[in-house]
CSV table of C-alpha atoms in Angstrom, one decimal:
chain,number,residue,atom,x,y,z
R,1,UNK,CA,-30.1,-15.5,-18.0
R,2,UNK,CA,-29.0,-11.8,-18.1
R,3,UNK,CA,-26.2,-11.0,-20.6
R,4,UNK,CA,-23.6,-8.3,-20.6
R,5,UNK,CA,-20.3,-7.5,-22.4
R,6,UNK,CA,-18.4,-7.5,-19.2
R,7,UNK,CA,-19.0,-8.7,-15.7
R,8,UNK,CA,-16.9,-7.6,-12.8
R,9,UNK,CA,-17.0,-9.2,-9.3
R,10,UNK,CA,-15.7,-6.8,-6.7
R,11,UNK,CA,-16.2,-3.0,-6.3
R,12,UNK,CA,-12.7,-2.0,-5.2
R,13,UNK,CA,-10.4,0.3,-7.2
R,14,UNK,CA,-9.6,-2.4,-9.7
R,15,UNK,CA,-13.3,-3.3,-10.1
R,16,UNK,CA,-15.0,0.1,-10.2
R,17,UNK,CA,-12.3,1.9,-12.3
R,18,UNK,CA,-12.3,-0.8,-14.9
R,19,UNK,CA,-16.1,-0.9,-14.9
R,20,UNK,CA,-16.3,2.9,-15.4
R,21,UNK,CA,-13.8,2.9,-18.2
R,22,UNK,CA,-15.4,-0.1,-20.0
R,23,UNK,CA,-18.9,1.6,-19.8
R,24,UNK,CA,-17.5,4.8,-21.1
R,25,UNK,CA,-16.3,3.0,-24.2
R,26,UNK,CA,-19.8,1.7,-24.8
R,27,UNK,CA,-19.7,-1.7,-23.2
R,28,UNK,CA,-22.6,-3.1,-21.2
R,29,UNK,CA,-21.2,-3.7,-17.8
R,30,UNK,CA,-22.5,-5.4,-14.6
R,31,UNK,CA,-20.6,-4.9,-11.4
R,32,UNK,CA,-21.2,-7.1,-8.3
R,33,UNK,CA,-20.3,-5.8,-4.8
R,34,UNK,CA,-21.5,-7.6,-1.7
R,35,UNK,CA,-20.4,-4.7,0.6
R,36,UNK,CA,-19.7,-1.0,0.1
R,37,UNK,CA,-18.3,0.3,-3.1
R,38,UNK,CA,-14.6,1.2,-2.8
R,39,UNK,CA,-13.5,-2.2,-1.5
R,40,UNK,CA,-10.8,-2.6,1.1
R,41,UNK,CA,-8.8,0.5,0.0
R,42,UNK,CA,-11.6,3.0,0.6
R,43,UNK,CA,-13.4,1.3,3.5
R,44,UNK,CA,-10.8,-0.5,5.5
R,45,UNK,CA,-7.4,0.4,4.1
R,46,UNK,CA,-5.8,3.2,2.2
R,47,UNK,CA,-8.3,6.1,2.7
R,48,UNK,CA,-9.1,5.7,6.5
R,49,UNK,CA,-5.5,5.1,7.2
R,50,UNK,CA,-4.4,8.1,5.3
R,51,UNK,CA,-7.0,10.3,7.1
R,52,UNK,CA,-5.5,9.2,10.4
R,53,UNK,CA,-1.9,9.7,9.1
R,54,UNK,CA,-2.8,13.3,8.1
R,55,UNK,CA,-3.9,14.0,11.7
R,56,UNK,CA,-0.8,12.3,13.1
R,57,UNK,CA,1.4,14.5,10.9
R,58,UNK,CA,-0.3,17.7,12.1
R,59,UNK,CA,0.3,16.6,15.7
R,60,UNK,CA,4.0,15.9,15.0
R,61,UNK,CA,4.4,19.3,13.2
R,62,UNK,CA,2.9,21.1,16.3
R,63,UNK,CA,5.2,19.3,18.7
R,64,UNK,CA,8.3,20.2,16.6
R,65,UNK,CA,7.3,23.8,16.0
R,66,UNK,CA,9.7,25.3,18.7
R,67,UNK,CA,12.6,25.3,16.2
R,68,UNK,CA,10.6,27.9,14.2
R,69,UNK,CA,10.2,30.1,17.2
R,70,UNK,CA,6.6,28.9,17.8
R,71,UNK,CA,5.4,27.7,21.2
R,72,UNK,CA,2.3,25.6,20.6
R,73,UNK,CA,0.5,22.7,22.2
R,74,UNK,CA,-2.4,20.5,21.0
R,75,UNK,CA,-5.1,18.3,22.5
R,76,UNK,CA,-5.8,15.4,20.3
R,77,UNK,CA,-9.1,13.5,20.0
R,78,UNK,CA,-8.6,10.2,18.3
R,79,UNK,CA,-12.4,9.7,18.2
R,80,UNK,CA,-12.8,12.9,16.2
R,81,UNK,CA,-10.1,11.8,13.8
R,82,UNK,CA,-11.9,8.5,13.2
R,83,UNK,CA,-15.2,10.4,12.7
R,84,UNK,CA,-13.5,12.6,10.1
R,85,UNK,CA,-12.2,9.5,8.3
R,86,UNK,CA,-15.8,8.2,8.1
R,87,UNK,CA,-17.0,11.4,6.6
R,88,UNK,CA,-14.3,11.2,3.9
R,89,UNK,CA,-15.2,7.6,3.2
R,90,UNK,CA,-18.8,8.5,2.8
R,91,UNK,CA,-18.1,11.4,0.4
R,92,UNK,CA,-15.8,9.2,-1.8
R,93,UNK,CA,-18.4,6.4,-1.9
R,94,UNK,CA,-20.8,8.9,-3.4
R,95,UNK,CA,-18.2,9.9,-6.0
R,96,UNK,CA,-17.7,6.3,-7.0
R,97,UNK,CA,-21.4,5.8,-7.5
R,98,UNK,CA,-21.5,8.9,-9.8
R,99,UNK,CA,-18.4,7.7,-11.7
R,100,UNK,CA,-20.1,4.4,-12.5
R,101,UNK,CA,-22.8,6.1,-14.5
R,102,UNK,CA,-24.4,3.5,-16.8
R,103,UNK,CA,-22.8,0.5,-15.0
R,104,UNK,CA,-25.4,-1.8,-13.6
R,105,UNK,CA,-24.3,-2.2,-9.9
R,106,UNK,CA,-25.8,-5.2,-8.1
R,107,UNK,CA,-25.3,-5.2,-4.3
R,108,UNK,CA,-25.1,-9.0,-3.8
R,109,UNK,CA,-22.5,-11.8,-3.4
R,110,UNK,CA,-21.6,-13.3,-6.7
R,111,UNK,CA,-20.8,-17.0,-7.2
R,112,UNK,CA,-18.9,-18.4,-10.2
R,113,UNK,CA,-20.3,-21.3,-12.1
R,114,UNK,CA,-19.3,-23.4,-15.2
R,115,UNK,CA,-19.9,-21.6,-18.5
R,116,UNK,CA,-18.6,-19.2,-17.3
R,117,UNK,CA,-21.6,-17.9,-15.5
R,118,UNK,CA,-22.2,-15.8,-12.4
R,119,UNK,CA,-25.0,-16.5,-10.0
R,120,UNK,CA,-26.3,-14.0,-7.5
R,121,UNK,CA,-29.6,-13.9,-5.5
R,122,UNK,CA,-30.9,-16.8,-7.6
R,123,UNK,CA,-30.3,-15.0,-10.9
R,124,UNK,CA,-27.8,-16.1,-13.6
R,125,UNK,CA,-25.6,-13.8,-15.6
R,126,UNK,CA,-23.1,-14.3,-18.4
R,127,UNK,CA,-20.7,-12.1,-20.4
R,128,UNK,CA,-17.9,-12.5,-23.0
R,129,UNK,CA,-15.5,-11.5,-20.2
R,130,UNK,CA,-15.6,-11.9,-16.5
R,131,UNK,CA,-13.1,-10.1,-14.2
R,132,UNK,CA,-12.5,-11.2,-10.7
R,133,UNK,CA,-11.5,-8.3,-8.5
R,134,UNK,CA,-12.4,-9.5,-5.0
R,135,UNK,CA,-9.2,-8.3,-3.3
R,136,UNK,CA,-7.7,-9.6,-0.1
R,137,UNK,CA,-8.1,-9.7,3.7
R,138,UNK,CA,-5.7,-9.7,6.6
R,139,UNK,CA,-3.6,-12.8,6.9
R,140,UNK,CA,-3.8,-14.6,10.3
R,141,UNK,CA,-0.9,-15.3,12.7
R,142,UNK,CA,0.1,-18.9,12.2
R,143,UNK,CA,-0.2,-21.1,15.3
R,144,UNK,CA,-1.9,-18.4,17.4
R,145,UNK,CA,-5.6,-18.3,18.2
R,146,UNK,CA,-7.3,-15.3,16.4
R,147,UNK,CA,-9.0,-14.4,19.7
R,148,UNK,CA,-5.6,-13.3,21.1
R,149,UNK,CA,-4.9,-10.6,18.6
R,150,UNK,CA,-6.5,-8.0,16.2
R,151,UNK,CA,-6.4,-7.3,12.5
R,152,UNK,CA,-5.9,-4.0,10.7
R,153,UNK,CA,-9.7,-4.0,10.1
R,154,UNK,CA,-10.2,-4.2,13.9
R,155,UNK,CA,-7.7,-1.4,14.5
R,156,UNK,CA,-9.4,1.0,12.1
R,157,UNK,CA,-12.7,0.4,14.0
R,158,UNK,CA,-11.2,1.7,17.2
R,159,UNK,CA,-12.4,5.1,18.5
R,160,UNK,CA,-10.0,5.1,21.4
R,161,UNK,CA,-6.4,3.9,21.3
R,162,UNK,CA,-5.0,1.5,24.0
R,163,UNK,CA,-2.1,2.8,26.1
R,164,UNK,CA,0.3,0.0,25.0
R,165,UNK,CA,0.2,-1.5,21.5
R,166,UNK,CA,2.3,-4.3,20.1
R,167,UNK,CA,2.4,-4.6,16.3
R,168,UNK,CA,3.4,-7.9,14.9
R,169,UNK,CA,4.8,-7.2,11.5
R,170,UNK,CA,7.0,-4.3,10.3
R,171,UNK,CA,5.6,-4.0,6.8
R,172,UNK,CA,3.7,-1.1,5.3
R,173,UNK,CA,0.4,-1.7,7.2
R,174,UNK,CA,2.0,-2.3,10.5
R,175,UNK,CA,4.3,0.7,10.4
R,176,UNK,CA,1.6,3.1,9.2
R,177,UNK,CA,-0.6,2.1,12.1
R,178,UNK,CA,2.3,2.2,14.5
R,179,UNK,CA,3.1,5.7,13.4
R,180,UNK,CA,-0.5,6.9,13.9
R,181,UNK,CA,-0.8,5.3,17.3
R,182,UNK,CA,2.5,6.8,18.5
R,183,UNK,CA,1.4,10.3,17.4
R,184,UNK,CA,-1.8,10.0,19.3
R,185,UNK,CA,0.0,8.9,22.5
R,186,UNK,CA,0.2,5.1,22.6
R,187,UNK,CA,3.4,3.3,23.6
R,188,UNK,CA,4.1,1.2,20.5
R,189,UNK,CA,6.4,-1.8,20.0
R,190,UNK,CA,6.9,-3.3,16.5
R,191,UNK,CA,8.1,-6.9,16.2
R,192,UNK,CA,9.5,-7.8,12.7
R,193,UNK,CA,10.5,-11.3,11.7
R,194,UNK,CA,13.0,-10.3,9.0
R,195,UNK,CA,16.4,-8.6,9.7
R,196,UNK,CA,15.0,-5.2,8.6
R,197,UNK,CA,11.6,-3.5,8.4
R,198,UNK,CA,9.9,-3.1,5.1
R,199,UNK,CA,11.3,-6.3,3.5
R,200,UNK,CA,11.8,-5.7,-0.3
R,201,UNK,CA,12.3,-1.9,0.1
R,202,UNK,CA,15.7,-0.2,-0.3
R,203,UNK,CA,17.7,-1.2,2.8
R,204,UNK,CA,19.2,2.3,3.3
R,205,UNK,CA,15.8,3.8,3.4
R,206,UNK,CA,14.4,1.1,5.6
R,207,UNK,CA,17.2,1.5,8.1
R,208,UNK,CA,16.8,5.3,8.2
R,209,UNK,CA,13.1,5.0,8.7
R,210,UNK,CA,13.6,2.6,11.6
R,211,UNK,CA,15.9,5.1,13.2
R,212,UNK,CA,13.5,7.9,12.6
R,213,UNK,CA,10.6,6.0,14.1
R,214,UNK,CA,12.8,5.1,17.1
R,215,UNK,CA,13.4,8.8,17.7
R,216,UNK,CA,9.6,9.2,17.9
R,217,UNK,CA,9.5,6.7,20.7
R,218,UNK,CA,8.5,3.6,18.7
R,219,UNK,CA,10.4,0.5,19.8
R,220,UNK,CA,11.3,-1.7,16.8
R,221,UNK,CA,12.7,-5.2,17.2
R,222,UNK,CA,13.9,-6.9,14.1
R,223,UNK,CA,14.8,-10.6,13.6
R,224,UNK,CA,12.0,-11.3,16.2
R,225,UNK,CA,10.0,-14.5,16.0
R,226,UNK,CA,6.7,-14.3,17.8
R,227,UNK,CA,6.1,-17.6,19.7
R,228,UNK,CA,2.9,-16.8,21.6
R,229,UNK,CA,0.4,-14.3,22.9
R,230,UNK,CA,-1.1,-14.6,26.4
R,231,UNK,CA,-4.6,-13.8,27.4
R,232,UNK,CA,-3.4,-10.5,29.0
R,233,UNK,CA,-1.9,-9.4,25.6
R,234,UNK,CA,1.7,-10.2,26.6
R,235,UNK,CA,3.6,-11.1,23.5
R,236,UNK,CA,6.3,-13.7,23.7
R,237,UNK,CA,9.1,-13.8,21.1
R,238,UNK,CA,12.6,-15.1,20.4
R,239,UNK,CA,15.6,-13.2,19.1
R,240,UNK,CA,19.0,-14.9,18.6
R,241,UNK,CA,17.7,-17.9,20.5
R,242,UNK,CA,16.8,-15.8,23.6
R,243,UNK,CA,13.3,-15.4,24.8
R,244,UNK,CA,11.7,-12.0,25.5
R,245,UNK,CA,8.2,-10.7,26.3
R,246,UNK,CA,6.4,-7.4,25.6
R,247,UNK,CA,3.6,-6.4,27.9
R,248,UNK,CA,0.7,-4.7,26.0
R,249,UNK,CA,-3.0,-3.9,26.1
R,250,UNK,CA,-3.6,-4.6,22.4
R,251,UNK,CA,-1.9,-6.8,19.9
R,252,UNK,CA,-2.2,-5.9,16.2
R,253,UNK,CA,-1.2,-8.6,13.6
R,254,UNK,CA,0.0,-7.1,10.3
R,255,UNK,CA,1.7,-10.0,8.7
R,256,UNK,CA,0.5,-9.7,5.2
R,257,UNK,CA,-2.8,-10.4,3.3
R,258,UNK,CA,-4.5,-13.3,1.7
R,259,UNK,CA,-6.8,-13.6,-1.3
R,260,UNK,CA,-10.5,-13.3,-1.0
R,261,UNK,CA,-11.7,-16.0,-3.5
R,262,UNK,CA,-15.3,-15.8,-4.8
R,263,UNK,CA,-17.3,-18.9,-4.3
R,264,UNK,CA,-17.4,-21.4,-7.2
R,265,UNK,CA,-13.8,-21.0,-8.5
R,266,UNK,CA,-13.3,-24.7,-8.7
R,267,UNK,CA,-16.7,-25.2,-10.4
R,268,UNK,CA,-15.7,-22.6,-13.0
R,269,UNK,CA,-12.3,-24.3,-13.6
R,270,UNK,CA,-10.2,-21.5,-12.1
R,271,UNK,CA,-6.9,-22.6,-10.7
R,272,UNK,CA,-5.3,-21.3,-7.5
R,273,UNK,CA,-1.6,-21.3,-6.9
R,274,UNK,CA,0.3,-22.6,-4.0
R,275,UNK,CA,0.1,-19.3,-2.2
R,276,UNK,CA,-3.7,-19.3,-2.3
R,277,UNK,CA,-4.0,-16.6,-5.0
R,278,UNK,CA,-5.8,-17.0,-8.4
R,279,UNK,CA,-3.2,-18.1,-11.0
R,280,UNK,CA,-3.0,-15.9,-14.1
R,281,UNK,CA,-0.7,-15.3,-17.0
R,282,UNK,CA,0.9,-11.9,-17.8
R,283,UNK,CA,-2.4,-10.7,-19.4
R,284,UNK,CA,-4.3,-11.7,-16.2
R,285,UNK,CA,-6.2,-14.5,-17.8
R,286,UNK,CA,-7.1,-17.4,-15.5
R,287,UNK,CA,-7.3,-21.1,-16.4
R,288,UNK,CA,-11.0,-20.6,-17.3
R,289,UNK,CA,-11.6,-19.2,-20.8
R,290,UNK,CA,-12.9,-15.6,-20.7
R,291,UNK,CA,-12.2,-15.1,-17.0
R,292,UNK,CA,-9.6,-12.7,-15.7
R,293,UNK,CA,-8.3,-11.9,-12.2
R,294,UNK,CA,-6.9,-8.5,-11.3
R,295,UNK,CA,-5.6,-6.8,-8.1
R,296,UNK,CA,-4.8,-8.4,-4.8
R,297,UNK,CA,-6.7,-11.6,-5.6
R,298,UNK,CA,-3.9,-12.6,-8.1
R,299,UNK,CA,-1.1,-11.7,-5.6
R,300,UNK,CA,1.1,-10.2,-8.3
R,301,UNK,CA,1.3,-6.6,-6.9
R,302,UNK,CA,-0.9,-5.9,-3.9
R,303,UNK,CA,-1.5,-2.2,-4.4
R,304,UNK,CA,-4.7,-0.4,-5.3
R,305,UNK,CA,-3.1,1.5,-8.3
R,306,UNK,CA,-1.7,-1.8,-9.6
R,307,UNK,CA,-5.2,-3.3,-9.6
R,308,UNK,CA,-6.5,-0.4,-11.6
R,309,UNK,CA,-3.6,-0.7,-14.0
R,310,UNK,CA,-4.2,-4.4,-14.5
R,311,UNK,CA,-7.9,-3.7,-15.2
R,312,UNK,CA,-6.9,-1.3,-18.0
R,313,UNK,CA,-4.6,-4.0,-19.4
R,314,UNK,CA,-7.5,-6.4,-19.5
R,315,UNK,CA,-9.5,-3.8,-21.5
R,316,UNK,CA,-6.7,-3.7,-24.0
R,317,UNK,CA,-5.1,-0.4,-22.9
R,318,UNK,CA,-1.4,0.1,-23.1
R,319,UNK,CA,0.0,0.1,-19.6
R,320,UNK,CA,3.6,-0.2,-18.4
R,321,UNK,CA,3.3,-2.7,-15.6
R,322,UNK,CA,7.0,-3.0,-15.1
R,323,UNK,CA,7.3,0.3,-13.1
R,324,UNK,CA,4.9,0.5,-10.1
R,325,UNK,CA,5.7,3.0,-7.3
R,326,UNK,CA,4.9,2.2,-3.7
R,327,UNK,CA,4.5,4.5,-0.7
R,328,UNK,CA,4.6,4.2,3.1
R,329,UNK,CA,2.7,7.0,4.8
R,330,UNK,CA,4.6,6.9,8.1
R,331,UNK,CA,6.2,9.9,9.7
R,332,UNK,CA,8.5,10.5,7.9
R,333,UNK,CA,7.1,9.3,4.6
R,334,UNK,CA,9.0,7.0,2.3
R,335,UNK,CA,8.5,5.8,-1.3
R,336,UNK,CA,10.2,3.6,-3.8
R,337,UNK,CA,10.0,2.7,-7.5
R,338,UNK,CA,12.2,0.3,-9.5
R,339,UNK,CA,12.5,-1.3,-12.9
R,340,UNK,CA,13.8,-4.8,-12.9
R,341,UNK,CA,17.3,-5.0,-14.6
R,342,UNK,CA,20.2,-7.3,-15.0
R,343,UNK,CA,23.2,-5.1,-15.4
R,344,UNK,CA,25.7,-3.0,-13.5
R,345,UNK,CA,24.4,0.3,-12.0
R,346,UNK,CA,25.5,3.5,-10.4
R,347,UNK,CA,23.8,5.1,-7.4
R,348,UNK,CA,23.8,8.6,-5.9
R,349,UNK,CA,22.6,9.4,-2.3
R,350,UNK,CA,21.5,12.9,-1.7
R,351,UNK,CA,20.5,14.3,1.7
R,352,UNK,CA,17.6,16.7,2.0
R,353,UNK,CA,20.1,19.0,3.8
R,354,UNK,CA,21.6,19.8,0.3
R,355,UNK,CA,18.3,21.4,-0.8
R,356,UNK,CA,17.3,25.0,0.0
R,357,UNK,CA,13.6,24.4,0.3
R,358,UNK,CA,14.2,21.5,2.7
R,359,UNK,CA,16.5,23.6,4.9
R,360,UNK,CA,14.0,26.5,4.9
R,361,UNK,CA,11.2,24.2,5.9
R,362,UNK,CA,13.2,22.2,8.5
R,363,UNK,CA,12.8,19.0,6.5
R,364,UNK,CA,15.1,16.1,6.8
R,365,UNK,CA,15.5,13.1,4.5
R,366,UNK,CA,17.4,11.1,1.9
R,367,UNK,CA,16.9,10.6,-1.9
R,368,UNK,CA,18.6,7.7,-3.7
R,369,UNK,CA,18.7,7.6,-7.5
R,370,UNK,CA,20.1,4.8,-9.6
R,371,UNK,CA,20.9,4.4,-13.3
R,372,UNK,CA,22.5,1.8,-15.6
R,373,UNK,CA,26.2,2.2,-15.5
R,374,UNK,CA,26.8,2.2,-19.2
R,375,UNK,CA,23.7,3.8,-20.7
R,376,UNK,CA,22.7,6.2,-17.9
R,377,UNK,CA,19.1,5.0,-18.2
R,378,UNK,CA,17.3,5.5,-14.8
R,379,UNK,CA,16.4,2.3,-13.0
R,380,UNK,CA,15.2,3.2,-9.5
R,381,UNK,CA,14.5,5.9,-7.0
R,382,UNK,CA,14.0,5.7,-3.2
R,383,UNK,CA,13.1,8.6,-0.9
R,384,UNK,CA,12.7,9.0,2.8
R,385,UNK,CA,11.3,12.4,3.9
R,386,UNK,CA,8.4,14.8,3.4
R,387,UNK,CA,6.7,14.6,0.0
R,388,UNK,CA,8.5,11.3,-0.8
R,389,UNK,CA,5.5,10.1,-2.8
R,390,UNK,CA,5.5,13.2,-5.0
R,391,UNK,CA,9.2,13.0,-5.7
R,392,UNK,CA,9.0,9.3,-6.6
R,393,UNK,CA,6.0,10.1,-8.9
R,394,UNK,CA,8.3,12.1,-11.2
R,395,UNK,CA,11.0,9.5,-11.0
R,396,UNK,CA,8.5,6.8,-11.9
R,397,UNK,CA,7.5,8.7,-15.0
R,398,UNK,CA,11.2,9.1,-16.0
R,399,UNK,CA,12.0,5.4,-15.3
R,400,UNK,CA,8.9,4.1,-17.2
R,401,UNK,CA,9.9,6.2,-20.2
R,402,UNK,CA,13.5,5.0,-19.9
R,403,UNK,CA,14.9,8.4,-19.6
R,404,UNK,CA,18.6,8.8,-18.9
R,405,UNK,CA,20.0,10.8,-15.9
R,406,UNK,CA,21.2,13.4,-18.4
R,407,UNK,CA,17.7,13.8,-19.9
R,408,UNK,CA,16.2,14.3,-16.4
R,409,UNK,CA,18.8,16.8,-15.3
R,410,UNK,CA,18.3,18.8,-18.5
R,411,UNK,CA,14.6,19.4,-17.5
R,412,UNK,CA,14.2,22.7,-15.6
R,413,UNK,CA,12.9,22.3,-12.1
R,414,UNK,CA,11.4,25.3,-10.2
R,415,UNK,CA,13.4,26.9,-7.4
R,416,UNK,CA,13.2,26.5,-4.5
R,417,UNK,CA,11.5,23.2,-4.5
R,418,UNK,CA,12.1,19.6,-3.2
R,419,UNK,CA,11.9,18.5,-6.9
R,420,UNK,CA,15.4,20.0,-7.4
R,421,UNK,CA,16.7,17.0,-5.4
R,422,UNK,CA,16.0,14.8,-8.4
R,423,UNK,CA,17.6,17.2,-10.8
R,424,UNK,CA,20.7,17.5,-8.6
R,425,UNK,CA,20.9,13.7,-8.1
R,426,UNK,CA,20.6,13.1,-11.9
R,427,UNK,CA,23.3,15.7,-12.5
R,428,UNK,CA,25.6,14.0,-10.1
R,429,UNK,CA,25.1,10.7,-11.9
R,430,UNK,CA,26.2,12.3,-15.2
R,431,UNK,CA,29.6,13.2,-13.9
């Protein structure tokens, strides 16, 4: 039996970043990955999607250049965009391999066993701590044969986009892919079961994003329950007890994700909750002594950066897990960060049109900033518009450090920049 200080199953962001940090501190680390390093995020999620989003944004910029006195046109090759994404993925994989340094990486599927132990390719391994970081995969459409629709993994393998695409699910994944497809010329319809897209995000931002996507030609139907998909890709759904159909050439199901559980969880005594994710406490300990679960597989916060943060927590690092920003890379971009509170708040809404840099650049959007009514401590920030993720990053730092609106507005922001939106909003909250 081979021994180590730490064993990690899964080479996604949570797995490889935790492995690298643990090895840098002097621990003997073994990392198991049955596929490519980088996990879903690098190979079938965040990175390829963002590569395609970047191309889509350039196309939209060219199409809207006439207001700057520029007459331009562009011929887009989706196949070339996909090829570029593959090149970026390959380069980043190499970077991950370099980052892992002294970590022993084993390219094999690992099975958990009582002990706790890990078995792979007939060899047994053990460690004081084992971290499960096996991630998630696309969830299926309930009651509909998988042969009638495609997953986000399937969509990212396309080199040519269908003319008509129906996206079932108006969450982050569905909207990002709808935004890309529309930019490259597909007719896109999004069907969302809830009353608004992006359930869980600020409703003002979600509504404005829906309207903005509609202006780009994306048809979005909310409160829509999909009841069936025909062999010719016609989607049937109901809305307010009335039946409708959408004719399409390709149906993309983006209705969430489910945990990828390593084999042997039951043998190792690892409990799974009613949602199918590994049950953990607030320190990510499972029901098996010495075994932890981080990232999508525990279902607590299904974001790549959350997985990495949870890994640092397992290693004993101080991490504020109460404030986790999220971003949707649609056109326009939107982002959100919030600290859970139970008190009265005050909110300010600030349009991009109030900002000199935004006006000069022809950028439209909205920023919302919230603070506790009595103390003025910042609690949340939502942004729709260019560089939303960058604006929310500063807000996330302020919120995690529990700064007040007055403390934020006292900080000097460069002029003219979009960051002044935060300063202006904080100043307004102080009045």
